[in-house]
Coordinates of C-alpha atoms and ligand atoms in Angstrom, one line a residue:
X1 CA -68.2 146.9 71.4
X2 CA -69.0 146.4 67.8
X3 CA -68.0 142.3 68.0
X4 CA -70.3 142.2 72.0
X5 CA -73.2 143.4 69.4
X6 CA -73.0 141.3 66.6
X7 CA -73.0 138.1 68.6
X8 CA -75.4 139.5 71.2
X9 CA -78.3 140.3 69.3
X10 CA -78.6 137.0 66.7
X11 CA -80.5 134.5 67.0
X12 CA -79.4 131.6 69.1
X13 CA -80.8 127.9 68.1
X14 CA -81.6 126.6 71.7
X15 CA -84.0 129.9 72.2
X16 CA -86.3 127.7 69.9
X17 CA -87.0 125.0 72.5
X18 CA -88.5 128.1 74.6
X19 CA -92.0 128.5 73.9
X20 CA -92.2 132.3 75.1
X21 CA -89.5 132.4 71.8
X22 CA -92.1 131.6 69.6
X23 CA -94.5 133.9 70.7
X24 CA -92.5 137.0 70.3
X25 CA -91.5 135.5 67.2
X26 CA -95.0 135.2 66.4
X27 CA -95.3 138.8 66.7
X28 CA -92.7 140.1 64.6
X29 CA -94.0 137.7 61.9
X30 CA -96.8 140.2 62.3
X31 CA -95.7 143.0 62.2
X32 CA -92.7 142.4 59.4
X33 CA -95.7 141.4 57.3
X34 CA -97.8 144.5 58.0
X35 CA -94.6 146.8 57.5
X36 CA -94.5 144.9 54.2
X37 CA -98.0 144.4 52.8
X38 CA -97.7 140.9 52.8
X39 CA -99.3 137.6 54.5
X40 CA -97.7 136.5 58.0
X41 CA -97.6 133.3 56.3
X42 CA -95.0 134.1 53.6
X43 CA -92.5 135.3 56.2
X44 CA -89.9 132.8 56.9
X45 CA -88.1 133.2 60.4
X46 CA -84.6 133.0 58.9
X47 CA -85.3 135.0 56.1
X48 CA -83.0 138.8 56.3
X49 CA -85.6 141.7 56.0
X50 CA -84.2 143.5 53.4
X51 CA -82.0 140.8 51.3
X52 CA -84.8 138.2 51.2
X53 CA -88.0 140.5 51.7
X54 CA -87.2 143.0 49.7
X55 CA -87.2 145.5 52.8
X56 CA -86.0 149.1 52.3
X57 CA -84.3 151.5 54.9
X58 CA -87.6 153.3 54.9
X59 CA -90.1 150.1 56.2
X60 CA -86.4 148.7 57.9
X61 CA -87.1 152.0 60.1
X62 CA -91.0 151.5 60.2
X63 CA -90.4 147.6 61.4
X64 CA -88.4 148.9 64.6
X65 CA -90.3 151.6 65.7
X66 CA -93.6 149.5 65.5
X67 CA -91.3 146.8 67.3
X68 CA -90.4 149.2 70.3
X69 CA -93.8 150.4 70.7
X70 CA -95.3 147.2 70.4
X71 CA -92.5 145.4 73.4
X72 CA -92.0 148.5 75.2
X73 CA -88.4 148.5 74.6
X74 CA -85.6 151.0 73.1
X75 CA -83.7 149.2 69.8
X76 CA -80.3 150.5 69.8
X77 CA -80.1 152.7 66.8
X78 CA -76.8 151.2 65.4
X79 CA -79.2 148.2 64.3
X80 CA -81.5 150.0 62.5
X81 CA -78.6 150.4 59.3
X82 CA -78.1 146.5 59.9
X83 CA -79.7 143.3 57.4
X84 CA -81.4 141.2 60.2
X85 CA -83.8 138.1 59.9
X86 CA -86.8 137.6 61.6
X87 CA -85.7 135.3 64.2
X88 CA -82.9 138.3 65.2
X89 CA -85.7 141.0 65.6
X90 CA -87.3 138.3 67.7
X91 CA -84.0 137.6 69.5
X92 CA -83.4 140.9 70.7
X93 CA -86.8 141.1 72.0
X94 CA -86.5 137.9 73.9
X95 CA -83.5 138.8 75.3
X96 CA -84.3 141.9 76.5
X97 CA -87.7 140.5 77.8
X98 CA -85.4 137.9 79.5
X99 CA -83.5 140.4 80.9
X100 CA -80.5 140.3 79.7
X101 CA -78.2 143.4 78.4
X102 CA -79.6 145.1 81.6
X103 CA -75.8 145.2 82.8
X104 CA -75.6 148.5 81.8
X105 CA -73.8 147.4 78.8
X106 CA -74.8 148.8 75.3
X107 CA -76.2 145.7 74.4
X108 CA -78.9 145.5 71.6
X109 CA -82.0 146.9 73.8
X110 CA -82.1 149.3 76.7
X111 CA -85.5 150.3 79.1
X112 CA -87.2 153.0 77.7
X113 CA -86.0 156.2 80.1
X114 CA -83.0 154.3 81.2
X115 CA -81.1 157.6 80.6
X116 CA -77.5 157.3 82.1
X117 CA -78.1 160.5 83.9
X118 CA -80.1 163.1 84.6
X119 CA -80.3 165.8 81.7
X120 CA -81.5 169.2 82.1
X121 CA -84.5 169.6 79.9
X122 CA -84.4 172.8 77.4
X123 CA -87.9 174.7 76.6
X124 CA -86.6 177.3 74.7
X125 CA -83.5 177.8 72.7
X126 CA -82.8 181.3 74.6
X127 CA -82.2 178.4 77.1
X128 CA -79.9 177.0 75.2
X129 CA -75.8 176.7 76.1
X130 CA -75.3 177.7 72.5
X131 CA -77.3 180.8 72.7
X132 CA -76.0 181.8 76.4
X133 CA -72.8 182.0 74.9
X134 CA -73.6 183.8 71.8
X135 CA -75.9 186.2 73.7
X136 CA -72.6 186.5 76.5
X137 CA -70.7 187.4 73.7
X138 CA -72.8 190.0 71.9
X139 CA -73.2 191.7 75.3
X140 CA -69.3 191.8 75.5
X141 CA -69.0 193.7 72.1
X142 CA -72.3 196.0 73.4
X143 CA -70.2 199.0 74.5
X144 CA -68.1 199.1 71.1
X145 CA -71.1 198.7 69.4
X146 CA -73.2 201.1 71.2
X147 CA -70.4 203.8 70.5
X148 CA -69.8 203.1 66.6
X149 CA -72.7 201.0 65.8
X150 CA -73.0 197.7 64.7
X151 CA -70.6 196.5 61.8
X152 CA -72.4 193.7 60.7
X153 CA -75.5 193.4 58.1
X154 CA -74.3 197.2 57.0
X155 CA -77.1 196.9 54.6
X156 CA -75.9 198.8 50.3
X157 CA -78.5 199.6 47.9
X158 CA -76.0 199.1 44.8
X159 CA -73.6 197.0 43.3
X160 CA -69.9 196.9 45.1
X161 CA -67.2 197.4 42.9
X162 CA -64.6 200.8 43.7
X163 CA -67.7 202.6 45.6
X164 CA -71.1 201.2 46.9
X165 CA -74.2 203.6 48.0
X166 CA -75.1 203.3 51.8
X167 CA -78.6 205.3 52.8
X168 CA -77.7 207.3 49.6
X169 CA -74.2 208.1 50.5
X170 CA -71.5 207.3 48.1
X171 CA -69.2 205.2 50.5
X172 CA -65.5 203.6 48.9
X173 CA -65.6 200.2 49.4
X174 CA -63.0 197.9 50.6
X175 CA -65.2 194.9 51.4
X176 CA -66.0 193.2 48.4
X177 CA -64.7 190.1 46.6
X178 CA -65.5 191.8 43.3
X179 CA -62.0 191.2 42.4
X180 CA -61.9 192.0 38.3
X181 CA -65.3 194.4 39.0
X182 CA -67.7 191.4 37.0
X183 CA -70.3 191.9 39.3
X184 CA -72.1 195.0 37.7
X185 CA -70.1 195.1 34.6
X186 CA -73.0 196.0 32.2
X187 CA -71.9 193.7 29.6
X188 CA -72.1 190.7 32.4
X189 CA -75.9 192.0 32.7
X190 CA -76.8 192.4 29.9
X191 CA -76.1 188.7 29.9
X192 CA -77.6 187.9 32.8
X193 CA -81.1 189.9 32.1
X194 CA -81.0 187.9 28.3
X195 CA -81.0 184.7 30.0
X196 CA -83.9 185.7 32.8
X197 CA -85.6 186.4 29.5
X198 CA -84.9 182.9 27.7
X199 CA -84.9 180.9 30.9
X200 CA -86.6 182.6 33.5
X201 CA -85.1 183.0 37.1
X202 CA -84.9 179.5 38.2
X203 CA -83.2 176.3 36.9
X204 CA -86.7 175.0 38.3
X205 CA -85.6 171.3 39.1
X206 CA -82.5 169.1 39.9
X207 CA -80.1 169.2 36.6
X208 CA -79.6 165.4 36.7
X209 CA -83.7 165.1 36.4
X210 CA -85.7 168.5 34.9
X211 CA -83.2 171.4 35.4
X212 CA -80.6 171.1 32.8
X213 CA -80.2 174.1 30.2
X214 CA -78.2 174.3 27.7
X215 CA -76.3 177.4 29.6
X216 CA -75.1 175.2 32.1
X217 CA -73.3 173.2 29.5
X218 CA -72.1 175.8 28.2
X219 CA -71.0 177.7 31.3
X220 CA -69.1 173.8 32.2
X221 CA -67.6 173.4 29.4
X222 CA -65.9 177.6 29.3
X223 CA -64.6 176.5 33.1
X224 CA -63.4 173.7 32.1
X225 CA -61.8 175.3 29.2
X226 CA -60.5 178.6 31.5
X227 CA -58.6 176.2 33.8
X228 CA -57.3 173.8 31.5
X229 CA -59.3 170.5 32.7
X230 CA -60.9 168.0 30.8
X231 CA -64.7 169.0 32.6
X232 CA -66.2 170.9 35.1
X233 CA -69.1 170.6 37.5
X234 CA -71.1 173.8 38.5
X235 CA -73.2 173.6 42.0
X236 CA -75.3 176.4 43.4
X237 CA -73.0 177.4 46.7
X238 CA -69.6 178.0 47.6
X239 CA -69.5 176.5 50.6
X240 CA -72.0 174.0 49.9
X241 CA -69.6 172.6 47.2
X242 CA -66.9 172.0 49.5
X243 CA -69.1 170.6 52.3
X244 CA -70.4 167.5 49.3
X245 CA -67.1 166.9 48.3
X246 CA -65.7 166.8 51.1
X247 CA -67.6 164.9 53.0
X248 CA -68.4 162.8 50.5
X249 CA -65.1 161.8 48.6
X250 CA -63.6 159.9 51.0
X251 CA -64.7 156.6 52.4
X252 CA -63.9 155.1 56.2
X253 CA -60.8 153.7 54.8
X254 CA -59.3 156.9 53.6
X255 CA -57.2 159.6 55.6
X256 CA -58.2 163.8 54.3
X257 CA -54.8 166.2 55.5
X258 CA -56.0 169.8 55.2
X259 CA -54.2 172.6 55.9
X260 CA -55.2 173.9 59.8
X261 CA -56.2 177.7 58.0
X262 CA -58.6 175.8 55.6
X263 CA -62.1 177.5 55.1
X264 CA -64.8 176.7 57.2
X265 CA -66.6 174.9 54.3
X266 CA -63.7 172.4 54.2
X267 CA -63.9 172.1 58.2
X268 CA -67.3 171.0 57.7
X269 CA -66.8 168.1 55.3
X270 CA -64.0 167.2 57.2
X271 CA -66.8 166.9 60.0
X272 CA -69.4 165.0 57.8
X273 CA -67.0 162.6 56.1
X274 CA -66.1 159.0 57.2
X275 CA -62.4 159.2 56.4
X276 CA -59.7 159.5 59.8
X277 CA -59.1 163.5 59.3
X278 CA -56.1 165.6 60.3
X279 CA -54.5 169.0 59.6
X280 CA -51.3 170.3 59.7
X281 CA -49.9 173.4 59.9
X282 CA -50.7 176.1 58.2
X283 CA -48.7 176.2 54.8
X284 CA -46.3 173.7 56.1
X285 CA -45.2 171.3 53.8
X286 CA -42.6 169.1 55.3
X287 CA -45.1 168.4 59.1
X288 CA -47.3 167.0 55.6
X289 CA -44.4 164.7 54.5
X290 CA -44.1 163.9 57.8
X291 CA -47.3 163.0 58.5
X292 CA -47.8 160.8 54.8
X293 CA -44.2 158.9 56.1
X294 CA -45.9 157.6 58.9
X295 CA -49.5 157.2 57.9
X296 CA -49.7 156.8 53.5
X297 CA -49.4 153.3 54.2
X298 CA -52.6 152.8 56.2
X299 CA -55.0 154.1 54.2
X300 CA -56.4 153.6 50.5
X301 CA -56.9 156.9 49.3
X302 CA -55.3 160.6 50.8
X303 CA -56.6 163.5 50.1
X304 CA -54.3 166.6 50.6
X305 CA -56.8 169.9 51.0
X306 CA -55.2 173.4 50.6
X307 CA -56.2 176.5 49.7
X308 CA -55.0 178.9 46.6
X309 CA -55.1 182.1 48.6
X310 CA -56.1 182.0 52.3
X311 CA -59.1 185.1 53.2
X312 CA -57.9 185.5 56.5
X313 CA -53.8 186.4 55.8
X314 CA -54.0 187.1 52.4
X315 CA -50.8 184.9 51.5
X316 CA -50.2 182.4 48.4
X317 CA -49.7 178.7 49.2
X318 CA -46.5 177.2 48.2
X319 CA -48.7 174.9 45.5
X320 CA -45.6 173.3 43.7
X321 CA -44.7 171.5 47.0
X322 CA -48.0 170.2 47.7
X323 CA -47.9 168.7 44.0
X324 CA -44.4 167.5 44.6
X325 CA -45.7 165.1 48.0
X326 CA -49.1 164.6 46.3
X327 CA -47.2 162.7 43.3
X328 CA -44.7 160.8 45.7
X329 CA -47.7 159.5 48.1
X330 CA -49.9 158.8 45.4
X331 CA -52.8 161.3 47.5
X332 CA -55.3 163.2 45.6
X333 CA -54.6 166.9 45.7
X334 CA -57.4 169.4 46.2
X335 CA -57.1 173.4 45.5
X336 CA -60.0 175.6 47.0
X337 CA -59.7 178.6 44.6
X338 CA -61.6 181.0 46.4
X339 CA -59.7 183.9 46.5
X340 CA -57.0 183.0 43.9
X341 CA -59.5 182.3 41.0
X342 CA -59.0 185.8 38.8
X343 CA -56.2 186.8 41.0
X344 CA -53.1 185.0 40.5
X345 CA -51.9 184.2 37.1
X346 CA -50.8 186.2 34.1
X347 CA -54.3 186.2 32.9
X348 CA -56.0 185.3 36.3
X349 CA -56.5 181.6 35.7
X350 CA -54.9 180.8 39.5
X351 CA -52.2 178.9 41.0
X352 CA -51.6 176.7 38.2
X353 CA -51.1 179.6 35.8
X354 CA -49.4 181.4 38.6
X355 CA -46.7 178.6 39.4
X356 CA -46.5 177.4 36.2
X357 CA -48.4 174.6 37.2
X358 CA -49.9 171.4 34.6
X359 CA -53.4 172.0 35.7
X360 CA -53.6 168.3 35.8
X361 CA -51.3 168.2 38.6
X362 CA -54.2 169.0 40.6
X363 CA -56.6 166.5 41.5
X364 CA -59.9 168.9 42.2
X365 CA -60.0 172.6 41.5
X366 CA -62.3 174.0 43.6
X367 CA -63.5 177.7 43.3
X368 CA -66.1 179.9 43.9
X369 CA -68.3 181.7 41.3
X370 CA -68.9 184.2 44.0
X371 CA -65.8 186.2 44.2
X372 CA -63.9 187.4 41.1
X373 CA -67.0 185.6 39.0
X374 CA -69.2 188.0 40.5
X375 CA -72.5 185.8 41.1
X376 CA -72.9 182.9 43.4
X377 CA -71.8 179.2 43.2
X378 CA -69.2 176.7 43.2
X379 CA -67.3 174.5 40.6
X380 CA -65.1 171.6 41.0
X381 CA -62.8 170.7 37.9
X382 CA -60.4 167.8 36.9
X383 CA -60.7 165.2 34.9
X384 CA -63.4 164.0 32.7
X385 CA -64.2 160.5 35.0
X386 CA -63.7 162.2 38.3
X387 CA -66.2 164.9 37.2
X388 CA -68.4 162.5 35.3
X389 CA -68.5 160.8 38.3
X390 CA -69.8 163.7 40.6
X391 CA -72.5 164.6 38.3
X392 CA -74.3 161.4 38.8
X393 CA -73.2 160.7 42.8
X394 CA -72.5 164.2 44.5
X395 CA -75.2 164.3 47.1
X396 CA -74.5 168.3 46.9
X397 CA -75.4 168.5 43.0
X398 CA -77.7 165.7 43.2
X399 CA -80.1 165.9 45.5
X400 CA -80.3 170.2 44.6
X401 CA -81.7 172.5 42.2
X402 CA -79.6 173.9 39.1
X403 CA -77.5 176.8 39.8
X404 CA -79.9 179.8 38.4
X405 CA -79.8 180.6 34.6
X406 CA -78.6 183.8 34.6
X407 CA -76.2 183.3 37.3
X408 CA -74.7 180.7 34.7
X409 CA -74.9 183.3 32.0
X410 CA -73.2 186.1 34.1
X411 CA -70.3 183.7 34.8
X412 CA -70.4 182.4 31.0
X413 CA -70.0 186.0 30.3
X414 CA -67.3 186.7 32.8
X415 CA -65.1 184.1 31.1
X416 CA -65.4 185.2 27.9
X417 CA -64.8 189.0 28.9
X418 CA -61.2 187.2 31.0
X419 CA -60.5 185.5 27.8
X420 CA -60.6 188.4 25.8
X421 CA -58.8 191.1 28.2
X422 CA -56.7 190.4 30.8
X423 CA -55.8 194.0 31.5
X424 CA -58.6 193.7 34.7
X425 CA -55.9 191.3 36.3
X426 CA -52.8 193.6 35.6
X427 CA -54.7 196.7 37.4
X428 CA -55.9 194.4 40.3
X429 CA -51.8 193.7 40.6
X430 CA -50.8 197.2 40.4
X431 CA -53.5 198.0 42.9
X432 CA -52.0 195.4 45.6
X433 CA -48.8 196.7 45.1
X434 CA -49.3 200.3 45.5
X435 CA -51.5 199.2 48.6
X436 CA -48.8 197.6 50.2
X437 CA -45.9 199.7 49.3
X438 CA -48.4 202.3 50.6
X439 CA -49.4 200.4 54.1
X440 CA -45.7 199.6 54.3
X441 CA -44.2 203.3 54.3
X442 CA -47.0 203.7 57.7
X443 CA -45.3 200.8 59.3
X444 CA -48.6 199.1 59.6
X445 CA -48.3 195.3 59.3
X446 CA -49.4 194.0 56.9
X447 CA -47.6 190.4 57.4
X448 CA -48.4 188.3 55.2
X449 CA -50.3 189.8 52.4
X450 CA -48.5 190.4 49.1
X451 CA -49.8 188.5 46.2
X452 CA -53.4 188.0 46.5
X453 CA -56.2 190.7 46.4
X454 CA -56.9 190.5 50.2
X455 CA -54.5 193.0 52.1
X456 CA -55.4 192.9 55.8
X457 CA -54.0 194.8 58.4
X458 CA -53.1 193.4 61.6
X459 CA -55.0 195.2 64.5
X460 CA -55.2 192.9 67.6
X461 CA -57.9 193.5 70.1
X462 CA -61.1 193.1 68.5
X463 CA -62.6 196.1 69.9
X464 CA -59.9 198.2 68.5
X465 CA -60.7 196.7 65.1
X466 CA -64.3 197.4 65.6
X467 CA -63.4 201.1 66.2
X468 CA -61.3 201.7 63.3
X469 CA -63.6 199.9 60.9
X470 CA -66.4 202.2 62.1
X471 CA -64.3 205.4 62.3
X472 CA -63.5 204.2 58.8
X473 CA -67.0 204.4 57.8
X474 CA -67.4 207.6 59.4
X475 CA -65.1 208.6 56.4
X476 CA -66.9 207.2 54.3
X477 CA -64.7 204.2 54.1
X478 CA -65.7 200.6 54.2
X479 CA -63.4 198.4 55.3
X480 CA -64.8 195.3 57.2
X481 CA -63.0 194.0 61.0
X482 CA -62.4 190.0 60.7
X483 CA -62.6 189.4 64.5
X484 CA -62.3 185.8 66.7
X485 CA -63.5 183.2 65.5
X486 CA -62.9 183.8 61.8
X487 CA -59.2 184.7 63.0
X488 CA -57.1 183.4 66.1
X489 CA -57.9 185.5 69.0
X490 CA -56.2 188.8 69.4
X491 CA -55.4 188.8 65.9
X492 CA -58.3 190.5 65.1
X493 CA -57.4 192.9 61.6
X494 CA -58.9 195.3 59.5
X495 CA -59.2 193.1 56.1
X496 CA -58.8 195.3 53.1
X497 CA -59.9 193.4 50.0
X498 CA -58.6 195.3 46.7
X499 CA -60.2 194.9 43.1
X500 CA -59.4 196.4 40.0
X501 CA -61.9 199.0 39.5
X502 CA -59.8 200.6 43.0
X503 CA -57.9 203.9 41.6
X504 CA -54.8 204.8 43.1
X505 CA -55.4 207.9 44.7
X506 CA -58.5 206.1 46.6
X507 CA -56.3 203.3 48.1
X508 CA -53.9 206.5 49.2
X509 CA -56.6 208.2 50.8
X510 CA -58.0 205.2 52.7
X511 CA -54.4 204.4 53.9
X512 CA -53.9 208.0 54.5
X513 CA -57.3 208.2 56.9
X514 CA -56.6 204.7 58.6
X515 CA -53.0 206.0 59.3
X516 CA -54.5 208.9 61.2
X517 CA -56.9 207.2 63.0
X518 CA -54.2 205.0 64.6
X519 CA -52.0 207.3 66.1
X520 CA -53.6 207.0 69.2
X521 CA -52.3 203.0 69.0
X522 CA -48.1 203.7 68.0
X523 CA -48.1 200.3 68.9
X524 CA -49.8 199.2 65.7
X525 CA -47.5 201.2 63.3
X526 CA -44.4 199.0 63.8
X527 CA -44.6 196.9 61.1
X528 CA -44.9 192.9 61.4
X529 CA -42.8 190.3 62.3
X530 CA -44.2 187.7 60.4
X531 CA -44.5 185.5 63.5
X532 CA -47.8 184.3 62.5
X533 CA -46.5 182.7 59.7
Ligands
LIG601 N1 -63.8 178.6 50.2 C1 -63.2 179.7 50.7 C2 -61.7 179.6 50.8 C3 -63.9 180.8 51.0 O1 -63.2 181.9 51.5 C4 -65.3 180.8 50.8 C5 -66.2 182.0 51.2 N2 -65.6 183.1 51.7 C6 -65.9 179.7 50.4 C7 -65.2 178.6 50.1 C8 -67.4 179.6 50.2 O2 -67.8 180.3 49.1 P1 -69.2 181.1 48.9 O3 -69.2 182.3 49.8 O4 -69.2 181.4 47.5 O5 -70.3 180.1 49.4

């Protein structure tokens, strides 16, 4: 299709004995030179419009709207990324004015409402397939939701580490990614408010150009320095990170395998990039080597994408592996640290710590600043060029602001308080282990949870989880439901997330409520069979 294109759309020398060529021509001398400020005169028919003219993407767009208003005609949009000369513009609109490419064919030019069929025109976006099946959906949940409530946008008026405050009402809280209890820790705000104070509330301005403060650097250089890396690259968003890098650090000639349980964010860059994309099965190593066998060969650069700790199950990839393929295929190995950053790891630096790991084994550590850092953001780390790199080409860090000062100083903070202490990471351990000795002796499965600090259980039917988490709350318990499509349908779950500000006799009595509230569902006190794994 490409090849039809090309050689049906340039300029042919025999159109030059027709002198209908030479008016259109004639035109498009015209209106290049208007597009460009210049004199029809000083365009040359066989110069290209943006190597010889000087043309950018900007007038390149400009040029071919003006020319499709001016003919009457649709220009494909796949030329309006291409170099052409004068006497191409000029082709395609002789051509087409000809009649030819009216086959049907995707030739260069097709008639203006030469829609292949008939559309249904959309008004408003209640109208909207997207919206039906959202508003279908909803209206599904309605009876649960009627009888407990709605779970979602439960709006608390404090800080979430073991409790949070709902309409006044001191609730324990089980929803939160406060995994060492940073967020709130009045030594991390006392931080936070001194740096409001130096630097105000915004970084006011893209780092690269106006936005750069000396707390960034110093916040880069402490990650860099936590996880053992030569740098470190702080962006405003969790998810944002991932969607930049990933869909920008590939090119068309490069293959991304991510594991099938990755993180939305990931999915997304996946989406956006230009690379040939597959996943493979959750956790599973050897389909990987399978898949590099057959496919390494093909492509210039791989990048493997896996998480630390996956939010849905709770369970600990099996990292070493990963590194083992990544250094026998030559690929470039990427680590979302999400929900391992803090977690795993004597001290709670992650799976590198936690395996035993040489942090340089990994390609790009990616984490976010919103979890156990207790603010909002996302890093990537690795080595000094890769990361040097980034900070002058990541779209993502680019093209947006600075993440805010005192988010940078509550993180800063963070580290040094980790550094210090690491007796927050040994109580967020004891804490998961006394949960799931706890959720164990009920027989409730809790599959494959174990090392990481989220412990779901595994409910089933959404609505059931729905019930439970509201009956929870009813106790004064907070526990959130992670229903289709964040997990596979029918494995909806109750997803307890632990941190170490938790005291034992809390998790007890949360187990001890959620235990009583399923008996009317044996079923679901059987323990698990792990077949999800
Ligand atoms: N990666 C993973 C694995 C996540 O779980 C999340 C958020 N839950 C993100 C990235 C995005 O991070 P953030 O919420 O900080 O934007």
């Amino acid at each position: 299709e490409e090849a039809e294109l090309v050689t049906s759309v340039y300029f042919q020398p025999e159109m030059a004995s027709d002198p209908s060529f030479f008016e259109v021509r004639k035109t498009v001398q015209t209106l290049v030179a208007e597009v460009l400020t210049r004199d029809t005169e000083d365009i040359d028919p066989s110069s290209y419009f943006s190597q010889d003219l000087g043309g950018d993407s900007l007038q390149s767009i400009s040029l071919l709207t003006h020319a499709e208003v001016r003919f009457g005609l649709a220009i494909d949009e796949r030329l309006f990324d291409r170099d052409l000369t004068v006497n191409d513009i000029a082709a395609l609109v002789y051509r087409r004015l000809n009649g030819e490419f009216s086959d049907g064919s995707r030739g260069a030019l097709a008639d203006e409402g030469e829609a292949p069929c008939a559309v249904l025109r959309i008004r408003t976006f209640e109208e909207t397939p997207e919206f039906k099946a959202f508003a279908e959906r909803r209206a599904s949940l309605m009876d649960a939701i009627e009888m407990f409530g709605n779970p979602y946008f439960v709006a608390q008026d404090s800080h979430l580490r073991d409790v949070s405050y709902i309409n006044g009402k001191k609730m324990l809280n089980f929803a939160s990614y406060n995994y060492v209890g940073l967020s709130g820790d009045p030594e991390v705000n006392e931080a936070a408010v001194a740096a409001i104070e130096q630097y105000g509330t915004s970084a006011s301005g893209s780092r690269l150009i106006a936005g750069e403060k000396t707390v960034h650097q110093d916040l880069e250089r402490a990650l860099a320095r936590w996880k053992g890396t030569e740098d470190a690259l702080v962006l405003v968003g969790g998810h944002s990170t991932n969607v930049t890098f990933v869909g920008n650090f590939c090119t068309s000639r490069d293959l991304i395998l991510y594991d099938v349980l990755s993180h939305n964010s990931i999915t997304e860059g996946v989406r956006m990039a230009q690379a040939d994309a597959r996943p493979f099965p959750h956790n599973d190593y050897q389909a990987l080597e399978q898949l590099l066998k057959s496919r390494r060969d093909r492509y210039e650069k791989v990048l493997i994408i896996i998480e630390g700790a996956y939010s849905m199950d709770g369970d600990v990839a099996p990292v070493p592996e990963f590194v083992r393929l990544k250094k026998e295929y030559d690929c470039f190995l990427m680590v979302d640290e999400a929900h391992s950053m803090l977690v795993l790891g004597e001290t709670g630096r992650g799976v590198d710590e936690h395996f035993g790991i040489d942090p340089k084994d990994i390609d790009i550590h990616m984490g976010t600043l919103s979890k156990g850092f207790g603010t909002c953001g996302g890093y990537l780390a690795g080595s000094h060029n890769l990361i040097e790199y980034l900070r002058y080409n990541l779209p993502g860090f680019v093209f947006s602001v600075g993440i805010s000062p005192p988010l940078a100083a509550a993180v800063l903070k963070g580290i040094e308080i980790m550094e210090r202490d690491n007796s927050r990471v040994e109580r967020l351990r004891e804490n998961i282990r006394i949960f799931l000795e706890e959720a164990n002796s009920y027989g409730m499965d809790t599959c494959l949870a174990g090392e990481s600090a989220v412990t779901p259980i595994m409910i089933g039917p959404d609505e059931v989880a729905f019930m439970l988490s509201k009956q929870l709350e009813n106790e004064g318990i907070i526990v959130p439901p992670a229903v289709f499509p964040a997990v596979a349908r029918g494995q909806a779950r109750l997803r307890f997330c632990l941190t170490s500000e938790h005291k034992e006799e809390q998790i007890k009595f949360a187990l001890k409520k959620l235990h009583e509230l399923m008996q009317p569902f044996p079923g679901l006190l059987q323990g698990g069979d792990c077949e999800r794994a």
